[in-house]
Amino acid sequence: MFGYMRLAASDDPDENETIQRELATYATREGFELERLFIERLDARDESAFFALVDALKTADVKNVIVPSLWHFARLPGLQAAMRDHIERELGARLWVIQSTVAQLKGAVS
């Protein structure tokens, strides 16, 4: 399984590490290994991590991608949907979004 997350320069490093651990834990719980985590850095001038993820999905046998939430793709719902469709329909991968699962788990505990 590949992972993807987006970071801004102002993001809390501890929170980012927590998100990375949550992605790995969730992947393991679902029977996967988090093979590679693509991190989009909004302040970086490097190649887009999303495009690197797409390229990796085209060449690897990995067909599962995990994200903390769709917000990590984009803030606009239309762009979120387009990126999700690209991964699922055009590349044939399954997208796992853990935000809704974490919210459900917290609701079950309350």
mmCIF file with all atom_site columns, C-alpha atoms in Angstrom:
data_model
loop_
_atom_site.group_PDB
_atom_site.id
_atom_site.type_symbol
_atom_site.label_atom_id
_atom_site.label_alt_id
_atom_site.label_comp_id
_atom_site.label_asym_id
_atom_site.label_entity_id
_atom_site.label_seq_id
_atom_site.pdbx_PDB_ins_code
_atom_site.Cartn_x
_atom_site.Cartn_y
_atom_site.Cartn_z
_atom_site.occupancy
_atom_site.B_iso_or_equiv
_atom_site.pdbx_formal_charge
_atom_site.auth_seq_id
_atom_site.auth_comp_id
_atom_site.auth_asym_id
_atom_site.auth_atom_id
_atom_site.pdbx_PDB_model_num
ATOM 1   C CA . MET A 1 1   ? 0.000   0.000  0.000   1.00 0.00 ? 1   MET A CA 1
ATOM 2   C CA . PHE A 1 2   ? 1.161   3.510  -0.783  1.00 0.00 ? 2   PHE A CA 1
ATOM 3   C CA . GLY A 1 3   ? 0.304   6.497  1.383   1.00 0.00 ? 3   GLY A CA 1
ATOM 4   C CA . TYR A 1 4   ? -0.130  10.159 0.517   1.00 0.00 ? 4   TYR A CA 1
ATOM 5   C CA . MET A 1 5   ? -0.311  13.241 2.717   1.00 0.00 ? 5   MET A CA 1
ATOM 6   C CA . ARG A 1 6   ? 0.070   16.975 2.263   1.00 0.00 ? 6   ARG A CA 1
ATOM 7   C CA . LEU A 1 7   ? 2.086   19.211 4.585   1.00 0.00 ? 7   LEU A CA 1
ATOM 8   C CA . ALA A 1 8   ? 2.320   22.963 4.874   1.00 0.00 ? 8   ALA A CA 1
ATOM 9   C CA . ALA A 1 9   ? 5.382   24.708 6.269   1.00 0.00 ? 9   ALA A CA 1
ATOM 10  C CA . SER A 1 10  ? 3.315   25.823 9.270   1.00 0.00 ? 10  SER A CA 1
ATOM 11  C CA . ASP A 1 11  ? 2.149   22.288 10.162  1.00 0.00 ? 11  ASP A CA 1
ATOM 12  C CA . ASP A 1 12  ? 3.134   20.920 13.559  1.00 0.00 ? 12  ASP A CA 1
ATOM 13  C CA . PRO A 1 13  ? 5.923   18.307 13.159  1.00 0.00 ? 13  PRO A CA 1
ATOM 14  C CA . ASP A 1 14  ? 4.505   16.228 16.035  1.00 0.00 ? 14  ASP A CA 1
ATOM 15  C CA . GLU A 1 15  ? 1.087   16.154 14.389  1.00 0.00 ? 15  GLU A CA 1
ATOM 16  C CA . ASN A 1 16  ? 2.669   15.119 11.083  1.00 0.00 ? 16  ASN A CA 1
ATOM 17  C CA . GLU A 1 17  ? 4.471   12.230 12.777  1.00 0.00 ? 17  GLU A CA 1
ATOM 18  C CA . THR A 1 18  ? 1.197   11.210 14.423  1.00 0.00 ? 18  THR A CA 1
ATOM 19  C CA . ILE A 1 19  ? -0.558  11.168 11.047  1.00 0.00 ? 19  ILE A CA 1
ATOM 20  C CA . GLN A 1 20  ? 2.236   9.070  9.545   1.00 0.00 ? 20  GLN A CA 1
ATOM 21  C CA . ARG A 1 21  ? 1.963   6.570  12.413  1.00 0.00 ? 21  ARG A CA 1
ATOM 22  C CA . GLU A 1 22  ? -1.834  6.453  12.034  1.00 0.00 ? 22  GLU A CA 1
ATOM 23  C CA . LEU A 1 23  ? -1.504  5.682  8.329   1.00 0.00 ? 23  LEU A CA 1
ATOM 24  C CA . ALA A 1 24  ? 0.961   2.864  9.002   1.00 0.00 ? 24  ALA A CA 1
ATOM 25  C CA . THR A 1 25  ? -1.149  1.464  11.848  1.00 0.00 ? 25  THR A CA 1
ATOM 26  C CA . TYR A 1 26  ? -4.327  1.531  9.799   1.00 0.00 ? 26  TYR A CA 1
ATOM 27  C CA . ALA A 1 27  ? -2.595  -0.122 6.839   1.00 0.00 ? 27  ALA A CA 1
ATOM 28  C CA . THR A 1 28  ? -1.274  -2.902 9.086   1.00 0.00 ? 28  THR A CA 1
ATOM 29  C CA . ARG A 1 29  ? -4.684  -3.403 10.703  1.00 0.00 ? 29  ARG A CA 1
ATOM 30  C CA . GLU A 1 30  ? -6.206  -3.862 7.237   1.00 0.00 ? 30  GLU A CA 1
ATOM 31  C CA . GLY A 1 31  ? -3.561  -6.440 6.304   1.00 0.00 ? 31  GLY A CA 1
ATOM 32  C CA . PHE A 1 32  ? -1.245  -4.189 4.280   1.00 0.00 ? 32  PHE A CA 1
ATOM 33  C CA . GLU A 1 33  ? 2.257   -2.861 4.643   1.00 0.00 ? 33  GLU A CA 1
ATOM 34  C CA . LEU A 1 34  ? 2.769   0.848  4.054   1.00 0.00 ? 34  LEU A CA 1
ATOM 35  C CA . GLU A 1 35  ? 5.431   0.427  1.383   1.00 0.00 ? 35  GLU A CA 1
ATOM 36  C CA . ARG A 1 36  ? 5.992   4.101  0.642   1.00 0.00 ? 36  ARG A CA 1
ATOM 37  C CA . LEU A 1 37  ? 4.570   7.394  1.874   1.00 0.00 ? 37  LEU A CA 1
ATOM 38  C CA . PHE A 1 38  ? 4.403   10.237 -0.635  1.00 0.00 ? 38  PHE A CA 1
ATOM 39  C CA . ILE A 1 39  ? 4.510   13.577 1.162   1.00 0.00 ? 39  ILE A CA 1
ATOM 40  C CA . GLU A 1 40  ? 3.406   16.713 -0.669  1.00 0.00 ? 40  GLU A CA 1
ATOM 41  C CA . ARG A 1 41  ? 5.184   19.729 0.774   1.00 0.00 ? 41  ARG A CA 1
ATOM 42  C CA . LEU A 1 42  ? 3.344   22.895 -0.137  1.00 0.00 ? 42  LEU A CA 1
ATOM 43  C CA . ASP A 1 43  ? 6.420   25.049 0.351   1.00 0.00 ? 43  ASP A CA 1
ATOM 44  C CA . ALA A 1 44  ? 8.733   22.819 -1.711  1.00 0.00 ? 44  ALA A CA 1
ATOM 45  C CA . ARG A 1 45  ? 9.862   23.382 -5.251  1.00 0.00 ? 45  ARG A CA 1
ATOM 46  C CA . ASP A 1 46  ? 10.368  19.681 -5.863  1.00 0.00 ? 46  ASP A CA 1
ATOM 47  C CA . GLU A 1 47  ? 8.329   17.437 -8.101  1.00 0.00 ? 47  GLU A CA 1
ATOM 48  C CA . SER A 1 48  ? 4.739   16.987 -7.007  1.00 0.00 ? 48  SER A CA 1
ATOM 49  C CA . ALA A 1 49  ? 4.349   14.019 -4.672  1.00 0.00 ? 49  ALA A CA 1
ATOM 50  C CA . PHE A 1 50  ? 0.922   13.359 -6.214  1.00 0.00 ? 50  PHE A CA 1
ATOM 51  C CA . PHE A 1 51  ? 2.457   12.961 -9.667  1.00 0.00 ? 51  PHE A CA 1
ATOM 52  C CA . ALA A 1 52  ? 5.169   10.731 -8.191  1.00 0.00 ? 52  ALA A CA 1
ATOM 53  C CA . LEU A 1 53  ? 2.404   8.629  -6.590  1.00 0.00 ? 53  LEU A CA 1
ATOM 54  C CA . VAL A 1 54  ? 0.583   8.357  -9.929  1.00 0.00 ? 54  VAL A CA 1
ATOM 55  C CA . ASP A 1 55  ? 3.798   7.296  -11.682 1.00 0.00 ? 55  ASP A CA 1
ATOM 56  C CA . ALA A 1 56  ? 4.476   4.694  -8.988  1.00 0.00 ? 56  ALA A CA 1
ATOM 57  C CA . LEU A 1 57  ? 0.943   3.299  -9.317  1.00 0.00 ? 57  LEU A CA 1
ATOM 58  C CA . LYS A 1 58  ? 1.480   2.919  -13.057 1.00 0.00 ? 58  LYS A CA 1
ATOM 59  C CA . THR A 1 59  ? 4.660   0.878  -12.650 1.00 0.00 ? 59  THR A CA 1
ATOM 60  C CA . ALA A 1 60  ? 4.279   -0.983 -9.333  1.00 0.00 ? 60  ALA A CA 1
ATOM 61  C CA . ASP A 1 61  ? 2.081   -3.901 -8.371  1.00 0.00 ? 61  ASP A CA 1
ATOM 62  C CA . VAL A 1 62  ? 0.612   -1.763 -5.583  1.00 0.00 ? 62  VAL A CA 1
ATOM 63  C CA . LYS A 1 63  ? -3.088  -1.016 -6.091  1.00 0.00 ? 63  LYS A CA 1
ATOM 64  C CA . ASN A 1 64  ? -4.049  0.499  -2.732  1.00 0.00 ? 64  ASN A CA 1
ATOM 65  C CA . VAL A 1 65  ? -3.520  4.081  -1.556  1.00 0.00 ? 65  VAL A CA 1
ATOM 66  C CA . ILE A 1 66  ? -4.223  5.428  1.925   1.00 0.00 ? 66  ILE A CA 1
ATOM 67  C CA . VAL A 1 67  ? -4.782  9.087  2.809   1.00 0.00 ? 67  VAL A CA 1
ATOM 68  C CA . PRO A 1 68  ? -5.629  10.758 6.130   1.00 0.00 ? 68  PRO A CA 1
ATOM 69  C CA . SER A 1 69  ? -8.542  12.628 4.512   1.00 0.00 ? 69  SER A CA 1
ATOM 70  C CA . LEU A 1 70  ? -9.542  13.937 1.102   1.00 0.00 ? 70  LEU A CA 1
ATOM 71  C CA . TRP A 1 71  ? -8.384  17.369 2.275   1.00 0.00 ? 71  TRP A CA 1
ATOM 72  C CA . HIS A 1 72  ? -4.843  16.084 1.784   1.00 0.00 ? 72  HIS A CA 1
ATOM 73  C CA . PHE A 1 73  ? -5.568  15.955 -1.963  1.00 0.00 ? 73  PHE A CA 1
ATOM 74  C CA . ALA A 1 74  ? -7.061  19.442 -2.170  1.00 0.00 ? 74  ALA A CA 1
ATOM 75  C CA . ARG A 1 75  ? -9.293  21.852 -0.297  1.00 0.00 ? 75  ARG A CA 1
ATOM 76  C CA . LEU A 1 76  ? -11.835 22.147 -3.103  1.00 0.00 ? 76  LEU A CA 1
ATOM 77  C CA . PRO A 1 77  ? -14.357 19.274 -3.202  1.00 0.00 ? 77  PRO A CA 1
ATOM 78  C CA . GLY A 1 78  ? -14.352 19.180 -7.014  1.00 0.00 ? 78  GLY A CA 1
ATOM 79  C CA . LEU A 1 79  ? -10.587 18.777 -7.150  1.00 0.00 ? 79  LEU A CA 1
ATOM 80  C CA . GLN A 1 80  ? -10.725 16.145 -4.387  1.00 0.00 ? 80  GLN A CA 1
ATOM 81  C CA . ALA A 1 81  ? -13.219 14.173 -6.478  1.00 0.00 ? 81  ALA A CA 1
ATOM 82  C CA . ALA A 1 82  ? -11.093 14.514 -9.619  1.00 0.00 ? 82  ALA A CA 1
ATOM 83  C CA . MET A 1 83  ? -7.967  13.256 -7.859  1.00 0.00 ? 83  MET A CA 1
ATOM 84  C CA . ARG A 1 84  ? -9.897  10.374 -6.287  1.00 0.00 ? 84  ARG A CA 1
ATOM 85  C CA . ASP A 1 85  ? -11.417 9.440  -9.659  1.00 0.00 ? 85  ASP A CA 1
ATOM 86  C CA . HIS A 1 86  ? -7.988  9.526  -11.275 1.00 0.00 ? 86  HIS A CA 1
ATOM 87  C CA . ILE A 1 87  ? -6.609  7.067  -8.724  1.00 0.00 ? 87  ILE A CA 1
ATOM 88  C CA . GLU A 1 88  ? -9.622  4.762  -8.680  1.00 0.00 ? 88  GLU A CA 1
ATOM 89  C CA . ARG A 1 89  ? -10.992 4.817  -12.216 1.00 0.00 ? 89  ARG A CA 1
ATOM 90  C CA . GLU A 1 90  ? -8.026  5.652  -14.389 1.00 0.00 ? 90  GLU A CA 1
ATOM 91  C CA . LEU A 1 91  ? -5.326  3.824  -12.436 1.00 0.00 ? 91  LEU A CA 1
ATOM 92  C CA . GLY A 1 92  ? -7.485  1.032  -11.005 1.00 0.00 ? 92  GLY A CA 1
ATOM 93  C CA . ALA A 1 93  ? -6.312  1.503  -7.420  1.00 0.00 ? 93  ALA A CA 1
ATOM 94  C CA . ARG A 1 94  ? -8.444  1.479  -4.294  1.00 0.00 ? 94  ARG A CA 1
ATOM 95  C CA . LEU A 1 95  ? -8.390  4.626  -2.169  1.00 0.00 ? 95  LEU A CA 1
ATOM 96  C CA . TRP A 1 96  ? -8.601  4.211  1.604   1.00 0.00 ? 96  TRP A CA 1
ATOM 97  C CA . VAL A 1 97  ? -9.629  7.395  3.471   1.00 0.00 ? 97  VAL A CA 1
ATOM 98  C CA . ILE A 1 98  ? -9.093  7.008  7.196   1.00 0.00 ? 98  ILE A CA 1
ATOM 99  C CA . GLN A 1 99  ? -10.721 10.238 8.418   1.00 0.00 ? 99  GLN A CA 1
ATOM 100 C CA . SER A 1 100 ? -14.235 8.849  8.232   1.00 0.00 ? 100 SER A CA 1
ATOM 101 C CA . THR A 1 101 ? -13.096 5.585  9.849   1.00 0.00 ? 101 THR A CA 1
ATOM 102 C CA . VAL A 1 102 ? -11.371 7.373  12.724  1.00 0.00 ? 102 VAL A CA 1
ATOM 103 C CA . ALA A 1 103 ? -14.470 9.528  13.267  1.00 0.00 ? 103 ALA A CA 1
ATOM 104 C CA . GLN A 1 104 ? -16.650 6.395  13.317  1.00 0.00 ? 104 GLN A CA 1
ATOM 105 C CA . LEU A 1 105 ? -14.349 4.706  15.817  1.00 0.00 ? 105 LEU A CA 1
ATOM 106 C CA . LYS A 1 106 ? -14.375 7.755  18.095  1.00 0.00 ? 106 LYS A CA 1
ATOM 107 C CA . GLY A 1 107 ? -18.174 7.902  17.875  1.00 0.00 ? 107 GLY A CA 1
ATOM 108 C CA . ALA A 1 108 ? -18.457 4.248  18.837  1.00 0.00 ? 108 ALA A CA 1
ATOM 109 C CA . VAL A 1 109 ? -16.311 4.825  21.923  1.00 0.00 ? 109 VAL A CA 1
ATOM 110 C CA . SER A 1 110 ? -18.224 7.910  23.117  1.00 0.00 ? 110 SER A CA 1
#
